[in-house]
C-alpha cells in the first residue's frame, strides 16, 4: 500500500493529499477531545457516524446552493473534498443559550434567544480560540469585509436550514460551529463552507426529553456518546434498519 501524504493532522480528522490537484481526502477519526485536548478518548465508530452525518448535511446545503468543500463520500471514514485556504475563524451560531454563552453572560442554559446570534473565535489552540469582533477580523486581515458578508449570510441560511431539518426529526438545534475557506478556481476565489457539521460541533437536544445528543455527553462525562450520534444518524435516515457504523 502506498503511503499518502498527510497535509494536516487534526484532533478529529486527518487531511491527506487528494487524487487530483485542488482536492483532499478528509478522514474521520474516532478520537474525541474536549477542553483544548485535556480530555481525549477514542470512541469506537464515532468517525464513521460523523462522516455519514456530515455528508447528509453537506448534500442538503448544496441542494439550497450553499457552496461547500464536499465533493463525495469515498468510504466509511473518508470524503473527497475541495482544497481550501482555511479562514482562521470559528463561526458559532446560537439559537438557545448554552455552553460558553451561559457562562460568560450568566444566562440560564436552555433559554431561547430572541434571534440567532453569530459569534467569531480566532482559531488558535495555543490561545484557547479567543472570541474576536468583526473589527479585529478586518483590522488584523483574517478576512476581508466582503468575505465576512458572505460568511454571515451563509451562516444564517445554514442555521435556518439546519434548524428546520433537525426540528422535523424532533431535535432542537441549540448552537453549532462552522469553518469557511477560500476556494481558488481558475482566476476566481470564493468563500465556501469547509470542515464538517456533525454532533461534534453542534449542540442537539431531543425536543421532547431535552436529552443531549451531541459532544456535550463526552464533555460532561454522561456516557452513551456514540449511541447518541447514532440516534441522530438514524433520525436523519442514515442506516435505515442497519447496524451501528455499518457501511452502505
Ligand atoms: N464548538 C466547536 N469547537 C470549538 C468550540 C465550540 O465545535 O472549539 C461548538 C460547540 O460544540 C457548540 C458551539 O460551538 O456547538 C458553541 O460552543 P461554546 O462557545 O458554547 O463553547 P463550549 O461550551 O463548547 O466550550
mmCIF file of C-alpha atoms and ligand atoms in Angstrom:
data_model
loop_
_atom_site.group_PDB
_atom_site.id
_atom_site.type_symbol
_atom_site.label_atom_id
_atom_site.label_comp_id
_atom_site.label_asym_id
_atom_site.label_seq_id
_atom_site.Cartn_x
_atom_site.Cartn_y
_atom_site.Cartn_z
ATOM 1 C CA UNK A 1 0.000 0.000 0.000
ATOM 2 C CA UNK A 2 1.390 3.400 -0.898
ATOM 3 C CA UNK A 3 1.520 5.886 1.928
ATOM 4 C CA UNK A 4 -0.499 9.013 1.299
ATOM 5 C CA UNK A 5 0.912 12.367 2.163
ATOM 6 C CA UNK A 6 -0.639 13.910 5.262
ATOM 7 C CA UNK A 7 -1.497 17.569 4.676
ATOM 8 C CA UNK A 8 -2.883 18.236 8.157
ATOM 9 C CA UNK A 9 -3.438 16.023 11.179
ATOM 10 C CA UNK A 10 -6.193 17.492 13.355
ATOM 11 C CA UNK A 11 -7.903 16.415 16.576
ATOM 12 C CA UNK A 12 -10.794 14.532 14.973
ATOM 13 C CA UNK A 13 -9.798 14.408 11.310
ATOM 14 C CA UNK A 14 -6.765 13.924 9.101
ATOM 15 C CA UNK A 15 -6.435 15.554 5.695
ATOM 16 C CA UNK A 16 -4.492 13.644 3.053
ATOM 17 C CA UNK A 17 -3.496 14.814 -0.378
ATOM 18 C CA UNK A 18 -6.257 14.063 -2.880
ATOM 19 C CA UNK A 19 -6.208 12.191 -6.169
ATOM 20 C CA UNK A 20 -6.280 15.403 -8.222
ATOM 21 C CA UNK A 21 -4.880 18.885 -7.890
ATOM 22 C CA UNK A 22 -7.140 21.005 -5.691
ATOM 23 C CA UNK A 23 -8.644 18.046 -3.827
ATOM 24 C CA UNK A 24 -8.026 16.496 -0.417
ATOM 25 C CA UNK A 25 -9.214 13.386 1.368
ATOM 26 C CA UNK A 26 -10.821 14.092 4.726
ATOM 27 C CA UNK A 27 -10.505 11.093 7.094
ATOM 28 C CA UNK A 28 -12.790 10.971 10.163
ATOM 29 C CA UNK A 29 -11.070 9.551 13.258
ATOM 30 C CA UNK A 30 -12.627 8.086 16.403
ATOM 31 C CA UNK A 31 -10.519 10.452 18.523
ATOM 32 C CA UNK A 32 -12.631 12.754 20.662
ATOM 33 C CA UNK A 33 -11.166 15.698 22.534
ATOM 34 C CA UNK A 34 -12.502 18.476 24.716
ATOM 35 C CA UNK A 35 -11.206 21.342 26.850
ATOM 36 C CA UNK A 36 -8.369 22.075 24.409
ATOM 37 C CA UNK A 37 -7.256 18.408 24.283
ATOM 38 C CA UNK A 38 -7.161 17.984 28.099
ATOM 39 C CA UNK A 39 -9.759 15.233 27.732
ATOM 40 C CA UNK A 40 -9.113 12.660 24.997
ATOM 41 C CA UNK A 41 -10.767 9.324 24.242
ATOM 42 C CA UNK A 42 -11.205 7.007 21.304
ATOM 43 C CA UNK A 43 -14.928 6.410 20.776
ATOM 44 C CA UNK A 44 -15.371 3.365 18.577
ATOM 45 C CA UNK A 45 -17.293 4.163 15.401
ATOM 46 C CA UNK A 46 -17.688 7.905 16.029
ATOM 47 C CA UNK A 47 -15.737 8.804 12.874
ATOM 48 C CA UNK A 48 -17.958 6.581 10.740
ATOM 49 C CA UNK A 49 -21.072 8.286 12.112
ATOM 50 C CA UNK A 50 -19.721 11.819 11.684
ATOM 51 C CA UNK A 51 -18.652 11.046 8.110
ATOM 52 C CA UNK A 52 -22.211 9.994 7.249
ATOM 53 C CA UNK A 53 -23.966 12.761 9.187
ATOM 54 C CA UNK A 54 -21.740 15.457 7.712
ATOM 55 C CA UNK A 55 -22.223 14.034 4.203
ATOM 56 C CA UNK A 56 -26.016 14.177 4.603
ATOM 57 C CA UNK A 57 -25.907 17.763 5.848
ATOM 58 C CA UNK A 58 -23.435 18.963 3.203
ATOM 59 C CA UNK A 59 -25.608 17.431 0.452
ATOM 60 C CA UNK A 60 -28.652 19.196 1.905
ATOM 61 C CA UNK A 61 -26.799 22.504 1.958
ATOM 62 C CA UNK A 62 -25.635 22.002 -1.617
ATOM 63 C CA UNK A 63 -29.286 21.490 -2.565
ATOM 64 C CA UNK A 64 -30.063 25.005 -1.299
ATOM 65 C CA UNK A 65 -26.996 26.427 -3.113
ATOM 66 C CA UNK A 66 -24.630 26.871 -0.180
ATOM 67 C CA UNK A 67 -21.174 26.262 -1.676
ATOM 68 C CA UNK A 68 -19.290 23.619 0.329
ATOM 69 C CA UNK A 69 -15.968 21.789 0.080
ATOM 70 C CA UNK A 70 -17.741 18.405 -0.018
ATOM 71 C CA UNK A 71 -17.400 16.511 -3.313
ATOM 72 C CA UNK A 72 -18.333 12.941 -2.375
ATOM 73 C CA UNK A 73 -18.045 10.308 0.304
ATOM 74 C CA UNK A 74 -15.426 7.724 -0.612
ATOM 75 C CA UNK A 75 -15.923 5.072 2.062
ATOM 76 C CA UNK A 76 -16.828 4.587 5.741
ATOM 77 C CA UNK A 77 -14.329 7.121 7.012
ATOM 78 C CA UNK A 78 -13.319 9.297 4.080
ATOM 79 C CA UNK A 79 -14.660 12.094 1.920
ATOM 80 C CA UNK A 80 -13.219 13.719 -1.163
ATOM 81 C CA UNK A 81 -13.227 17.486 -0.590
ATOM 82 C CA UNK A 82 -12.061 20.653 -2.322
ATOM 83 C CA UNK A 83 -8.789 22.052 -1.028
ATOM 84 C CA UNK A 84 -9.328 25.463 0.530
ATOM 85 C CA UNK A 85 -7.268 28.023 2.370
ATOM 86 C CA UNK A 86 -8.913 27.935 5.778
ATOM 87 C CA UNK A 87 -10.020 31.300 7.165
ATOM 88 C CA UNK A 88 -8.735 31.194 10.769
ATOM 89 C CA UNK A 89 -12.137 31.715 12.388
ATOM 90 C CA UNK A 90 -14.641 29.526 14.161
ATOM 91 C CA UNK A 91 -18.071 30.927 13.389
ATOM 92 C CA UNK A 92 -20.599 29.986 16.075
ATOM 93 C CA UNK A 93 -24.346 30.422 15.533
ATOM 94 C CA UNK A 94 -26.614 30.220 18.573
ATOM 95 C CA UNK A 95 -30.376 29.828 18.907
ATOM 96 C CA UNK A 96 -30.611 28.767 22.549
ATOM 97 C CA UNK A 97 -28.382 29.737 25.489
ATOM 98 C CA UNK A 98 -25.781 27.081 26.332
ATOM 99 C CA UNK A 99 -22.073 26.476 26.884
ATOM 100 C CA UNK A 100 -19.732 29.433 26.937
ATOM 101 C CA UNK A 101 -22.544 31.968 26.340
ATOM 102 C CA UNK A 102 -24.330 30.837 29.510
ATOM 103 C CA UNK A 103 -21.077 31.056 31.494
ATOM 104 C CA UNK A 104 -19.810 34.329 30.065
ATOM 105 C CA UNK A 105 -23.043 36.298 30.462
ATOM 106 C CA UNK A 106 -24.505 34.430 33.436
ATOM 107 C CA UNK A 107 -27.528 33.314 31.448
ATOM 108 C CA UNK A 108 -29.605 30.180 32.023
ATOM 109 C CA UNK A 109 -28.903 27.245 29.770
ATOM 110 C CA UNK A 110 -31.956 26.423 27.678
ATOM 111 C CA UNK A 111 -33.345 29.945 27.256
ATOM 112 C CA UNK A 112 -34.349 30.696 23.677
ATOM 113 C CA UNK A 113 -32.574 33.746 22.263
ATOM 114 C CA UNK A 114 -34.784 36.475 20.712
ATOM 115 C CA UNK A 115 -32.908 35.922 17.450
ATOM 116 C CA UNK A 116 -29.915 33.936 16.237
ATOM 117 C CA UNK A 117 -26.550 35.286 17.379
ATOM 118 C CA UNK A 118 -23.369 34.903 15.309
ATOM 119 C CA UNK A 119 -20.007 34.945 17.109
ATOM 120 C CA UNK A 120 -16.408 34.654 15.919
ATOM 121 C CA UNK A 121 -13.468 32.966 17.583
ATOM 122 C CA UNK A 122 -9.874 33.199 16.369
ATOM 123 C CA UNK A 123 -8.649 29.681 15.595
ATOM 124 C CA UNK A 124 -5.582 29.264 17.778
ATOM 125 C CA UNK A 125 -5.369 26.329 20.181
ATOM 126 C CA UNK A 126 -2.420 27.954 21.987
ATOM 127 C CA UNK A 127 -4.644 30.900 22.880
ATOM 128 C CA UNK A 128 -7.737 28.723 23.516
ATOM 129 C CA UNK A 129 -9.616 30.137 20.489
ATOM 130 C CA UNK A 130 -10.381 33.630 21.881
ATOM 131 C CA UNK A 131 -13.589 35.416 20.902
ATOM 132 C CA UNK A 132 -12.991 38.281 18.473
ATOM 133 C CA UNK A 133 -15.060 41.010 16.825
ATOM 134 C CA UNK A 134 -15.528 41.847 13.145
ATOM 135 C CA UNK A 135 -13.228 44.792 13.768
ATOM 136 C CA UNK A 136 -10.390 42.511 14.950
ATOM 137 C CA UNK A 137 -11.002 40.329 11.897
ATOM 138 C CA UNK A 138 -10.862 43.269 9.465
ATOM 139 C CA UNK A 139 -8.000 45.130 11.155
ATOM 140 C CA UNK A 140 -5.819 42.061 11.515
ATOM 141 C CA UNK A 141 -6.615 40.904 7.992
ATOM 142 C CA UNK A 142 -8.019 37.451 8.816
ATOM 143 C CA UNK A 143 -10.914 38.014 6.411
ATOM 144 C CA UNK A 144 -11.933 40.943 4.211
ATOM 145 C CA UNK A 145 -15.246 42.725 4.897
ATOM 146 C CA UNK A 146 -16.795 41.311 1.690
ATOM 147 C CA UNK A 147 -15.751 37.813 2.780
ATOM 148 C CA UNK A 148 -17.377 38.411 6.170
ATOM 149 C CA UNK A 149 -20.592 39.476 4.398
ATOM 150 C CA UNK A 150 -20.637 36.103 2.612
ATOM 151 C CA UNK A 151 -19.772 34.242 5.817
ATOM 152 C CA UNK A 152 -22.587 35.890 7.797
ATOM 153 C CA UNK A 153 -25.227 35.414 5.120
ATOM 154 C CA UNK A 154 -24.243 31.762 4.598
ATOM 155 C CA UNK A 155 -24.181 31.142 8.368
ATOM 156 C CA UNK A 156 -27.720 32.492 8.790
ATOM 157 C CA UNK A 157 -29.013 30.434 5.845
ATOM 158 C CA UNK A 158 -27.270 27.330 7.209
ATOM 159 C CA UNK A 159 -28.866 27.965 10.612
ATOM 160 C CA UNK A 160 -32.345 28.255 9.105
ATOM 161 C CA UNK A 161 -31.852 25.122 7.020
ATOM 162 C CA UNK A 162 -30.408 23.047 9.869
ATOM 163 C CA UNK A 163 -32.977 24.267 12.415
ATOM 164 C CA UNK A 164 -35.772 23.046 10.135
ATOM 165 C CA UNK A 165 -34.000 19.802 9.247
ATOM 166 C CA UNK A 166 -33.496 18.905 12.906
ATOM 167 C CA UNK A 167 -36.880 20.154 14.099
ATOM 168 C CA UNK A 168 -38.516 17.790 11.603
ATOM 169 C CA UNK A 169 -36.803 14.853 13.348
ATOM 170 C CA UNK A 170 -37.576 16.001 16.894
ATOM 171 C CA UNK A 171 -34.255 17.713 17.631
ATOM 172 C CA UNK A 172 -33.606 21.304 18.737
ATOM 173 C CA UNK A 173 -30.540 22.905 17.177
ATOM 174 C CA UNK A 174 -29.073 24.837 20.112
ATOM 175 C CA UNK A 175 -25.850 26.080 18.512
ATOM 176 C CA UNK A 176 -23.100 24.997 16.139
ATOM 177 C CA UNK A 177 -19.682 25.906 14.805
ATOM 178 C CA UNK A 178 -18.733 26.466 11.172
ATOM 179 C CA UNK A 179 -15.455 26.943 9.349
ATOM 180 C CA UNK A 180 -15.011 28.541 5.960
ATOM 181 C CA UNK A 181 -12.218 28.549 3.408
ATOM 182 C CA UNK A 182 -11.121 30.302 0.245
ATOM 183 C CA UNK A 183 -11.521 28.162 -2.826
ATOM 184 C CA UNK A 184 -9.466 29.186 -5.850
ATOM 185 C CA UNK A 185 -10.763 28.132 -9.242
ATOM 186 C CA UNK A 186 -9.017 29.473 -12.351
ATOM 187 C CA UNK A 187 -8.716 33.190 -11.612
ATOM 188 C CA UNK A 188 -11.588 33.453 -9.179
ATOM 189 C CA UNK A 189 -11.802 32.958 -5.459
ATOM 190 C CA UNK A 190 -14.903 32.354 -3.414
ATOM 191 C CA UNK A 191 -15.602 31.581 0.206
ATOM 192 C CA UNK A 192 -17.092 28.128 0.746
ATOM 193 C CA UNK A 193 -18.129 26.074 3.761
ATOM 194 C CA UNK A 194 -15.400 23.658 4.923
ATOM 195 C CA UNK A 195 -14.723 21.232 7.806
ATOM 196 C CA UNK A 196 -17.699 19.129 8.985
ATOM 197 C CA UNK A 197 -21.143 19.538 10.504
ATOM 198 C CA UNK A 198 -21.804 16.762 13.000
ATOM 199 C CA UNK A 199 -22.692 16.246 16.679
ATOM 200 C CA UNK A 200 -19.006 17.027 17.387
ATOM 201 C CA UNK A 201 -19.638 20.683 16.587
ATOM 202 C CA UNK A 202 -23.386 21.152 17.128
ATOM 203 C CA UNK A 203 -25.492 21.117 20.283
ATOM 204 C CA UNK A 204 -28.518 18.946 19.602
ATOM 205 C CA UNK A 205 -31.227 18.378 22.203
ATOM 206 C CA UNK A 206 -34.084 15.944 21.888
ATOM 207 C CA UNK A 207 -37.152 18.179 21.508
ATOM 208 C CA UNK A 208 -39.323 16.041 23.793
ATOM 209 C CA UNK A 209 -36.981 14.906 26.564
ATOM 210 C CA UNK A 210 -34.212 17.513 26.367
ATOM 211 C CA UNK A 211 -31.630 14.693 26.185
ATOM 212 C CA UNK A 212 -28.285 15.792 24.800
ATOM 213 C CA UNK A 213 -27.428 14.097 21.506
ATOM 214 C CA UNK A 214 -24.022 15.697 20.925
ATOM 215 C CA UNK A 215 -20.451 16.093 22.176
ATOM 216 C CA UNK A 216 -21.611 17.596 25.475
ATOM 217 C CA UNK A 217 -22.240 13.950 26.502
ATOM 218 C CA UNK A 218 -18.464 13.490 26.234
ATOM 219 C CA UNK A 219 -17.556 16.886 27.736
ATOM 220 C CA UNK A 220 -19.835 16.246 30.713
ATOM 221 C CA UNK A 221 -18.987 12.529 31.078
ATOM 222 C CA UNK A 222 -22.616 11.481 30.558
ATOM 223 C CA UNK A 223 -21.694 8.346 28.579
ATOM 224 C CA UNK A 224 -23.602 6.955 25.597
ATOM 225 C CA UNK A 225 -21.820 9.294 23.204
ATOM 226 C CA UNK A 226 -21.719 7.130 20.057
ATOM 227 C CA UNK A 227 -25.221 5.867 20.862
ATOM 228 C CA UNK A 228 -26.444 9.481 20.784
ATOM 229 C CA UNK A 229 -24.629 10.187 17.489
ATOM 230 C CA UNK A 230 -26.141 7.000 16.103
ATOM 231 C CA UNK A 231 -29.598 8.202 17.158
ATOM 232 C CA UNK A 232 -29.031 11.444 15.223
ATOM 233 C CA UNK A 233 -27.856 9.483 12.165
ATOM 234 C CA UNK A 234 -30.822 7.163 12.342
ATOM 235 C CA UNK A 235 -33.322 10.013 12.625
ATOM 236 C CA UNK A 236 -31.669 11.650 9.601
ATOM 237 C CA UNK A 237 -32.464 8.466 7.683
ATOM 238 C CA UNK A 238 -28.913 7.146 7.650
ATOM 239 C CA UNK A 239 -28.509 3.383 8.283
ATOM 240 C CA UNK A 240 -32.195 2.559 7.797
ATOM 241 C CA UNK A 241 -32.563 -0.647 9.762
ATOM 242 C CA UNK A 242 -28.782 -1.121 9.684
ATOM 243 C CA UNK A 243 -26.247 -1.773 12.401
ATOM 244 C CA UNK A 244 -24.193 0.877 14.145
ATOM 245 C CA UNK A 245 -21.407 2.012 11.834
ATOM 246 C CA UNK A 246 -22.430 -0.403 9.094
ATOM 247 C CA UNK A 247 -21.281 0.746 5.693
ATOM 248 C CA UNK A 248 -23.732 1.228 2.876
HETATM 249 N N1 LIG B 1 -17.588 24.337 19.201
HETATM 250 C C1 LIG B 1 -16.773 23.573 18.402
HETATM 251 N N2 LIG B 1 -15.423 23.681 18.559
HETATM 252 C C2 LIG B 1 -14.843 24.513 19.459
HETATM 253 C C3 LIG B 1 -15.694 25.303 20.279
HETATM 254 C C4 LIG B 1 -17.060 25.190 20.131
HETATM 255 O O1 LIG B 1 -17.240 22.808 17.569
HETATM 256 O O2 LIG B 1 -13.595 24.582 19.527
HETATM 257 C C5 LIG B 1 -19.042 24.231 19.057
HETATM 258 C C6 LIG B 1 -19.692 23.572 20.259
HETATM 259 O O3 LIG B 1 -19.827 22.173 20.044
HETATM 260 C C7 LIG B 1 -21.032 24.241 20.325
HETATM 261 C C8 LIG B 1 -20.793 25.633 19.738
HETATM 262 O O4 LIG B 1 -19.586 25.532 19.000
HETATM 263 O O5 LIG B 1 -21.968 23.566 19.493
HETATM 264 C C9 LIG B 1 -20.680 26.715 20.781
HETATM 265 O O6 LIG B 1 -19.707 26.352 21.717
HETATM 266 P P1 LIG B 1 -19.403 27.245 23.008
HETATM 267 O O7 LIG B 1 -18.859 28.565 22.577
HETATM 268 O O8 LIG B 1 -20.596 27.271 23.874
HETATM 269 O O9 LIG B 1 -18.166 26.558 23.684
HETATM 270 P P2 LIG B 1 -18.024 25.300 24.624
HETATM 271 O O10 LIG B 1 -19.053 25.421 25.701
HETATM 272 O O11 LIG B 1 -18.222 24.129 23.726
HETATM 273 O O12 LIG B 1 -16.607 25.447 25.100
#
